[in-house]
Tab-separated table of C-alpha atoms in Angstrom:
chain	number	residue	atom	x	y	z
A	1	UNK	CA	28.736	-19.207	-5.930
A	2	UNK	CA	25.452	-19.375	-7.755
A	3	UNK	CA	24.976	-19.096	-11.930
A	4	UNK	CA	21.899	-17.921	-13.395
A	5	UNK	CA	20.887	-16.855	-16.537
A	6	UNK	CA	19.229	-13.464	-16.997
A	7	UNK	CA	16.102	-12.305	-19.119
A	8	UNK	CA	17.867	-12.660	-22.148
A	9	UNK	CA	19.071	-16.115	-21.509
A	10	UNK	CA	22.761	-14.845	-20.856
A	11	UNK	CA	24.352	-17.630	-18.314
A	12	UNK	CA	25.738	-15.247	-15.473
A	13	UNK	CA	28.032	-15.883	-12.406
A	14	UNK	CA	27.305	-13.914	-9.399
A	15	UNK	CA	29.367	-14.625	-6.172
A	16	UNK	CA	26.345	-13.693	-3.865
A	17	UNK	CA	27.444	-12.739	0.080
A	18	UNK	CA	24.818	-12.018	2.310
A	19	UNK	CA	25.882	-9.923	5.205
A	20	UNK	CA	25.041	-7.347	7.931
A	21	UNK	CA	25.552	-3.865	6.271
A	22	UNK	CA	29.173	-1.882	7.443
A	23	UNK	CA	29.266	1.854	7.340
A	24	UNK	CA	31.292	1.617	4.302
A	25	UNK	CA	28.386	0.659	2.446
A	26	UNK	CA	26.230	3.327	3.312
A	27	UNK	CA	27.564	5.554	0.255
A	28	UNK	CA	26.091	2.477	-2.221
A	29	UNK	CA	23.128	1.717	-0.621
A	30	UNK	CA	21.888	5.899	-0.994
A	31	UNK	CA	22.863	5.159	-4.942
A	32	UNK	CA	20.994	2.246	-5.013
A	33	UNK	CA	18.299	3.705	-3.253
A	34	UNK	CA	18.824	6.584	-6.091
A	35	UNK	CA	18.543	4.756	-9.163
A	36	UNK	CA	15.098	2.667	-8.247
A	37	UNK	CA	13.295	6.199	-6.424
A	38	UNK	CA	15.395	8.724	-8.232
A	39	UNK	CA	15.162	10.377	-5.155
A	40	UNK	CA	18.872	10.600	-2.984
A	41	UNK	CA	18.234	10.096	0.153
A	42	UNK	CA	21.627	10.494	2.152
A	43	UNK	CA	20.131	11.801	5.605
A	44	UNK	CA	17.427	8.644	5.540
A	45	UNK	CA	19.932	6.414	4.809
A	46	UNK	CA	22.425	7.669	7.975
A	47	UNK	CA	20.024	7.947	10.447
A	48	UNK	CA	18.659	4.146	9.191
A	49	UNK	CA	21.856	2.832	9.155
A	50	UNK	CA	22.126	4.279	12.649
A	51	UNK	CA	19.224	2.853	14.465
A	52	UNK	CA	19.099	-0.607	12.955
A	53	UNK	CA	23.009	-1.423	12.238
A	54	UNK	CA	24.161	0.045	15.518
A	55	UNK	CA	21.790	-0.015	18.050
A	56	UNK	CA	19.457	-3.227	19.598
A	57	UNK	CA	21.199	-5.295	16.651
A	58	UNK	CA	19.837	-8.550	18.456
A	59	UNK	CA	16.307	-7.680	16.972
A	60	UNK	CA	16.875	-5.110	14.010
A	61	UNK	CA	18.290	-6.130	11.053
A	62	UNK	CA	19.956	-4.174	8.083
A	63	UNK	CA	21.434	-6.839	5.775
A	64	UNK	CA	23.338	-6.271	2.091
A	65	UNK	CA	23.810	-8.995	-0.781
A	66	UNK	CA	27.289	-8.149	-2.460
A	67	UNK	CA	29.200	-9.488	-5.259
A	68	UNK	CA	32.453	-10.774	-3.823
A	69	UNK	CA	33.298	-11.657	-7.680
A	70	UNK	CA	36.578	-9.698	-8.785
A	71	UNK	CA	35.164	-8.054	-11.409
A	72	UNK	CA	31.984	-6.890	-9.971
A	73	UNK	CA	29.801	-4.111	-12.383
A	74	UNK	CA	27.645	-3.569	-8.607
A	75	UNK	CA	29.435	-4.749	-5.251
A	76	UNK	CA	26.731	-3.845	-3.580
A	77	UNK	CA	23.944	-6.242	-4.936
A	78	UNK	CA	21.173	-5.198	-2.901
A	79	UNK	CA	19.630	-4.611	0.598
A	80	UNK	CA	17.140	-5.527	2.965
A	81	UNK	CA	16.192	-4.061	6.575
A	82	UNK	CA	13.793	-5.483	9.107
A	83	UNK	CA	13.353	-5.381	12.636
A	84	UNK	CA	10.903	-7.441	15.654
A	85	UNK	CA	7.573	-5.088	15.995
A	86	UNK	CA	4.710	-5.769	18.194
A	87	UNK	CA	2.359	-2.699	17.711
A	88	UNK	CA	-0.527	-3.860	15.884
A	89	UNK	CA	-3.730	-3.846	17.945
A	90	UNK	CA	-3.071	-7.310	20.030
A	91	UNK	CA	-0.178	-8.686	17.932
A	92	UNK	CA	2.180	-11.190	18.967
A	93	UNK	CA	5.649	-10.026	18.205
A	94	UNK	CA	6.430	-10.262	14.494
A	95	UNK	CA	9.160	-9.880	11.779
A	96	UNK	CA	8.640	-6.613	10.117
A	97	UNK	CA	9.934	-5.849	6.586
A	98	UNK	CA	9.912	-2.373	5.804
A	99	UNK	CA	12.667	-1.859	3.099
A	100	UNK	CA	14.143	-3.893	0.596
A	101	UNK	CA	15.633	-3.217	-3.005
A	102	UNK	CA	17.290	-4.822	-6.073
A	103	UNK	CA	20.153	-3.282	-8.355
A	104	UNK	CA	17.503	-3.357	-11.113
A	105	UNK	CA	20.685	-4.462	-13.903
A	106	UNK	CA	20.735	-7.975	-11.787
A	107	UNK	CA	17.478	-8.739	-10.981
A	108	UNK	CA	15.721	-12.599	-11.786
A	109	UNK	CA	19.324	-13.463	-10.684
A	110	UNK	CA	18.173	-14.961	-6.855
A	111	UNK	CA	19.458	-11.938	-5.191
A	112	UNK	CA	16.401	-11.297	-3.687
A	113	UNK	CA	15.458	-14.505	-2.592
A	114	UNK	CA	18.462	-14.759	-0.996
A	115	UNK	CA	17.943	-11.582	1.175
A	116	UNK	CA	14.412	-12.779	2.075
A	117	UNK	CA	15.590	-16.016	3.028
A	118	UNK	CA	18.801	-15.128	5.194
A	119	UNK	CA	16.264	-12.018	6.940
A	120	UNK	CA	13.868	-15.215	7.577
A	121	UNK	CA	16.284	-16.969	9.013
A	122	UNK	CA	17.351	-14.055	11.373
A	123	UNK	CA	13.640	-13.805	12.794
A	124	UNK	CA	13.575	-17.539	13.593
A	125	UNK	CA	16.376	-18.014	14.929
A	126	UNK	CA	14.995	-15.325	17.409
A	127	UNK	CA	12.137	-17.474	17.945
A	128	UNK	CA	9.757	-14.942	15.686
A	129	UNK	CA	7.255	-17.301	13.544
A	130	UNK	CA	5.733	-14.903	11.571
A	131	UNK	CA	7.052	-12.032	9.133
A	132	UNK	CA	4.958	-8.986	7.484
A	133	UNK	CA	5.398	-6.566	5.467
A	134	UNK	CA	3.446	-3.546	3.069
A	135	UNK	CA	3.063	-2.998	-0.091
A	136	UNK	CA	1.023	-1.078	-2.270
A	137	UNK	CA	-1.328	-2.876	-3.860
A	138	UNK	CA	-0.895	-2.097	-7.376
A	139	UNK	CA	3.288	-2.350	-7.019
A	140	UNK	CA	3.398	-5.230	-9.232
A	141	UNK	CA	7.124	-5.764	-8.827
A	142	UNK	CA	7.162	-5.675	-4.686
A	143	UNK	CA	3.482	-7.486	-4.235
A	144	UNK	CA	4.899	-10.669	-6.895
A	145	UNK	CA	8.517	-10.810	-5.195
A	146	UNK	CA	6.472	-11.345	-1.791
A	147	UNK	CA	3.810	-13.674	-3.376
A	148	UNK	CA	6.784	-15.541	-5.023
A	149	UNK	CA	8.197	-16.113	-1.549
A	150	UNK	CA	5.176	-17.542	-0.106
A	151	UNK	CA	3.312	-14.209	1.961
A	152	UNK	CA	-0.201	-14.173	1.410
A	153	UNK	CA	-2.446	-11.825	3.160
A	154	UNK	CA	-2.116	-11.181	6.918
A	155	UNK	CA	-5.150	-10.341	9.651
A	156	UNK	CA	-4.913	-7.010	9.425
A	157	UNK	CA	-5.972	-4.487	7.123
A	158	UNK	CA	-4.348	-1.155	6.370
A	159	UNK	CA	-6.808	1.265	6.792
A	160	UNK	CA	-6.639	5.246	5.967
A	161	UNK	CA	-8.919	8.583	5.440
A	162	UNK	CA	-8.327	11.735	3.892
A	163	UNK	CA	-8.181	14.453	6.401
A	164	UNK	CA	-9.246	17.015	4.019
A	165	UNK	CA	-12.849	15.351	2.619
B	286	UNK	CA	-14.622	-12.197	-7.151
B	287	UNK	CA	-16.309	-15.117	-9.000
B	288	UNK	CA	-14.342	-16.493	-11.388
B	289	UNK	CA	-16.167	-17.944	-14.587
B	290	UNK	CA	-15.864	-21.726	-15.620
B	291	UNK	CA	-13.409	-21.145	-18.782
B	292	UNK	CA	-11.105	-18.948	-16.861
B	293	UNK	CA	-10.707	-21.389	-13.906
B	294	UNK	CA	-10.306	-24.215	-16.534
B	295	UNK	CA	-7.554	-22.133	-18.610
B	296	UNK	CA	-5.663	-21.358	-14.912
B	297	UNK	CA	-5.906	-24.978	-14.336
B	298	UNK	CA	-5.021	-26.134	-17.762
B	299	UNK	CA	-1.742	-23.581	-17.726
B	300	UNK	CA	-0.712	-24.820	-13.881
B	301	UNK	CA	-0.840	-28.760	-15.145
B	302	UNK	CA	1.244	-27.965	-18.245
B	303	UNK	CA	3.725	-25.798	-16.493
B	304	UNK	CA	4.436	-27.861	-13.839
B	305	UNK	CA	5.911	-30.616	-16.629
B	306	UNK	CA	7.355	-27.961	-19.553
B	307	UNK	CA	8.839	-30.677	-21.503
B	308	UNK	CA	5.787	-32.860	-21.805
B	309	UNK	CA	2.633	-32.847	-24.090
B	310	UNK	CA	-0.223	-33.161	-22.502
B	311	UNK	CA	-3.844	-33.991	-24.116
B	312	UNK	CA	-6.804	-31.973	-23.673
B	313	UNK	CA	-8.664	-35.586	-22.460
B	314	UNK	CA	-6.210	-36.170	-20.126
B	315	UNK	CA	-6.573	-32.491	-18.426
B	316	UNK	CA	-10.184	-32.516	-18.929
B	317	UNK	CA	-10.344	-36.014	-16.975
B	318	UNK	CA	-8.762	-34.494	-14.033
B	319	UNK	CA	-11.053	-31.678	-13.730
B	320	UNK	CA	-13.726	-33.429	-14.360
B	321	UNK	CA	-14.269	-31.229	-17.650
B	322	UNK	CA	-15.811	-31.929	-21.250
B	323	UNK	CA	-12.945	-32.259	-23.754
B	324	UNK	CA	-15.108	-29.976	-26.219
B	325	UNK	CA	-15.388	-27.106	-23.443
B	326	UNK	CA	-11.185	-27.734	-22.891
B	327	UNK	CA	-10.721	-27.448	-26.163
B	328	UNK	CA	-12.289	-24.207	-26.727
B	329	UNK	CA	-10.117	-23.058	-23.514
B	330	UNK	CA	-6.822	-24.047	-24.986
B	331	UNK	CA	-7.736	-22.632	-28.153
B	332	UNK	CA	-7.684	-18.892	-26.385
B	333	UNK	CA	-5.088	-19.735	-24.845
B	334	UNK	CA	-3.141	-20.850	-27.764
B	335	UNK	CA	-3.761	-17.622	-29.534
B	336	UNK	CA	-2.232	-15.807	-26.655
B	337	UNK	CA	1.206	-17.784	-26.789
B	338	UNK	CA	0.565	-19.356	-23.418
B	339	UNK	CA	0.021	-22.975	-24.554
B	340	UNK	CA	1.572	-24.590	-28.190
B	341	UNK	CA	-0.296	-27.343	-30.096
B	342	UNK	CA	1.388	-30.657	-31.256
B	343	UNK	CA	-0.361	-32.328	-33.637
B	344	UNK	CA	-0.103	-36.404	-34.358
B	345	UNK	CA	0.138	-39.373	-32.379
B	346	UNK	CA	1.368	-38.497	-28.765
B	347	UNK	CA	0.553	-34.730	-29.465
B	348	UNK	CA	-1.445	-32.577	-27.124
B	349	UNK	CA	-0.209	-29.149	-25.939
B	350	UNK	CA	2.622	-28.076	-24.019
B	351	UNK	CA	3.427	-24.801	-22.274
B	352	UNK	CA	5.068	-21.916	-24.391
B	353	UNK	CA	4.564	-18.912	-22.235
B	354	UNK	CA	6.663	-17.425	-19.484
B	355	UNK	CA	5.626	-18.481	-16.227
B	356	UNK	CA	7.427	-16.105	-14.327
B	357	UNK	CA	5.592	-12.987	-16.043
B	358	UNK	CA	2.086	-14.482	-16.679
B	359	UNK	CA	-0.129	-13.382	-13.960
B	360	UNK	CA	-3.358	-15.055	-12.994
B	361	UNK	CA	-4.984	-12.219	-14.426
B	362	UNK	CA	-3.431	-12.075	-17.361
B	363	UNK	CA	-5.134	-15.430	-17.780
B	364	UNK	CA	-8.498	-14.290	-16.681
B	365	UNK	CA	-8.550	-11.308	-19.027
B	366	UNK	CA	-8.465	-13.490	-21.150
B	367	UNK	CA	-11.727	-14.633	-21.341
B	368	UNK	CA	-13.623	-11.943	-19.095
B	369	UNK	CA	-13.843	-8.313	-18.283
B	370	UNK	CA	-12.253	-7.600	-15.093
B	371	UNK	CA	-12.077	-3.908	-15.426
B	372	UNK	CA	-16.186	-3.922	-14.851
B	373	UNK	CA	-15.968	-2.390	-12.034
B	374	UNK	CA	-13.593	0.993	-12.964
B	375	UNK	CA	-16.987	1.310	-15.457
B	376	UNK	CA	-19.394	1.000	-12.720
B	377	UNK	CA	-17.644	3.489	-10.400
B	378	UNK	CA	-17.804	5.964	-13.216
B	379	UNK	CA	-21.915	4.895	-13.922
B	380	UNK	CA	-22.134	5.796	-9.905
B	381	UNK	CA	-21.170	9.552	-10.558
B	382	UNK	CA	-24.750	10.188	-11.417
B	383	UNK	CA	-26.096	7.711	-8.939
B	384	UNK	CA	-27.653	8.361	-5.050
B	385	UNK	CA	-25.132	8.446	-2.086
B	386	UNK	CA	-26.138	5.536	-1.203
B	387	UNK	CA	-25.593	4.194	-4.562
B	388	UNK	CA	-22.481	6.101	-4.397
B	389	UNK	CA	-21.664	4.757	-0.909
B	390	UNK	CA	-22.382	1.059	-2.175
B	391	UNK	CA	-20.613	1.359	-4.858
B	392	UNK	CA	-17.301	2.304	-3.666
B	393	UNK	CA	-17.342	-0.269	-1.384
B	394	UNK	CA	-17.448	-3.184	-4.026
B	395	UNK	CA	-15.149	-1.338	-6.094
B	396	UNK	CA	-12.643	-1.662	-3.384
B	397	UNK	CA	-13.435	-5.135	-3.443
B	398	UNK	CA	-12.538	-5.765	-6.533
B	399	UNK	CA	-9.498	-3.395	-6.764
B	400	UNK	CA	-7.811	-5.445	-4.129
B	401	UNK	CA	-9.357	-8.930	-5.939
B	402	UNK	CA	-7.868	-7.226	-8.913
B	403	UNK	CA	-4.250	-6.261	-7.829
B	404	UNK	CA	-3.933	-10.040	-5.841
B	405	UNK	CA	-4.802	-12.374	-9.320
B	406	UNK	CA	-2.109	-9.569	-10.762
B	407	UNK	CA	0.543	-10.394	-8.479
B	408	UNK	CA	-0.021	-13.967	-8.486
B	409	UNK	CA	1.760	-15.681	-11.477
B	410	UNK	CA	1.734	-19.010	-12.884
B	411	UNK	CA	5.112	-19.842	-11.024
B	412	UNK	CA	4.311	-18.904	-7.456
B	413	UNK	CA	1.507	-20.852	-7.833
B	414	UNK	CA	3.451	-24.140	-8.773
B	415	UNK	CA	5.901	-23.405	-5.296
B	416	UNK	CA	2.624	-22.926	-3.616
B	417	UNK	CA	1.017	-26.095	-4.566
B	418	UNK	CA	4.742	-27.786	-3.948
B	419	UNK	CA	4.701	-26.641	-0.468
B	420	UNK	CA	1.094	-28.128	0.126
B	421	UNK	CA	2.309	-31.079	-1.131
B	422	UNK	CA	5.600	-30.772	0.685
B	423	UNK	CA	3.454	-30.420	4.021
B	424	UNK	CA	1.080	-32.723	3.389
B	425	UNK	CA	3.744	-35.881	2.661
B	426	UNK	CA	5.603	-34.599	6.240
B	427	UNK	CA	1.908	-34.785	7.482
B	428	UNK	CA	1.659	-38.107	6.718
B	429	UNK	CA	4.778	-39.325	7.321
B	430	UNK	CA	4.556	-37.539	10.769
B	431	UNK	CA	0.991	-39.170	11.080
């Protein structure tokens, strides 16, 4: 069980499980998904759920932070999905985060540490020794949760031109 | 990105009384370590004071401690501070009525500093304390490993 305070100094007690997501959960992670884009996204979500919970599970990974507390406001705390990629020009395989989220009313609570951590711990134990990810540069929010976590820049550069100049 | 003397000061300044919230620290002392005149610290602090990022305790034992929020305050925040880091949205709009070369130049630094820009601004005062305490973490296993 871990306590935290929030922003406001409130002492909190979240009963923080980090596990691989079930199809139950799909239903919460589209509202989720909802209330940070406000764009619902149920289709996405199924066809995510069924390519990295379901199939090659050994390398892909689709893992959920819940709140096994009784009274829990949001069971479903928050999510995180990454899988082994090797695309890059000349890369060695790597971790690859491409989606992760929050429930914004708990955040600064360790809830996303903890997802980073436990998906960390899924691409070493795979032997993987490094882990990416994007971001836009001027998401503030995404770009200082990685920083926090210790990713600084990679070797490679995104690069991109508009096809209609 | 070249970072002016009183803004790498204040970054230090802010990481050495962060890492210790509870004590006061004196501008000597901080200005020892960096090798710094007290008189140029002081100046520092003073800014930085004003912006709620450092308190001053006056008396014997005084000195400042930290009062901001280390979690929110970015490394530009603290740069802003005491320079202009939106020079070069200016100079991209100067380049509208420049050469294509000028033109060509010109958006090429400017993407420089955009990405210098967005980095200090995702950096904050506490990710650089776990950063320095996992340099230190790997440098004790380094020597203990030999």
């Amino acid at each position: 069980m871990d306590t935290h305070k929030d922003a406001s100094g409130t002492a909190s007690v979240l009963q923080i499980d980090i596990r691989r997501v079930r199809e139950a959960d799909l239903p919460q992670v589209v509202a989720l998904d909802e209330r940070v884009t406000q764009i619902a996204k149920p289709d996405y979500w199924r066809d995510i759920y069924d390519r990295y919970a379901e199939r090659r599970v050994g390398e892909r990974f689709f893992l959920v932070a819940e709140d096994a507390g009784d009274a829990a406001e949001f069971p479903l705390l928050g999510y995180i999905v990454g899988e082994i990629r090797a695309w890059e020009f000349g890369s060695e395989p790597c971790g690859w985060v491409f989606a992760f989220s929050v429930e914004p009313g708990t955040r600064l609570q360790g809830i996303g540490e903890r997802l980073f951590e436990a998906m960390s711990t899924e691409f070493k134990n795979i032997g993987i020794k490094t882990m990416r990810t994007m971001v836009a540069r001027h998401n503030q929010l995404h770009m200082a949760f990685f920083r926090s976590e210790g990713m600084v820049a990679g070797p490679y550069l995104q690069l991109e031109m508009d096809l209609d100049e | 990105m070249k970072l002016q003397i009183s803004s790498r000061l204040a970054i230090f300044a802010l990481i050495e009384l962060a890492s210790e919230p509870e004590r006061q620290i004196s501008v000597s002392e901080i200005g020892e370590k960096y090798g710094v005149s007290a008189h140029h610290l002081a100046k520092v602090m003073h800014t930085l004071g004003r912006a709620g990022l450092v308190r001053s305790i006056r008396g014997v034992g005084g000195g400042y401690s930290f009062s901001g929020n280390a979690r929110r305050t970015t490394l530009l925040d603290v740069i802003m501070l005491f320079e202009d880091a939106t020079m070069s949205d200016r100079e991209l709009e100067k380049n509208a009525d420049s050469t294509a070369a000028e033109w060509a130049l010109g958006r090429i630094l400017f993407e420089i500093d955009d990405t210098a820009k967005a980095t200090l601004g995702s950096i904050t005062i506490a990710t650089m304390l776990k950063q320095i305490a996992r340099r230190k973490g790997a440098v004790d296993l380094k020597t203990v490993v030999g």
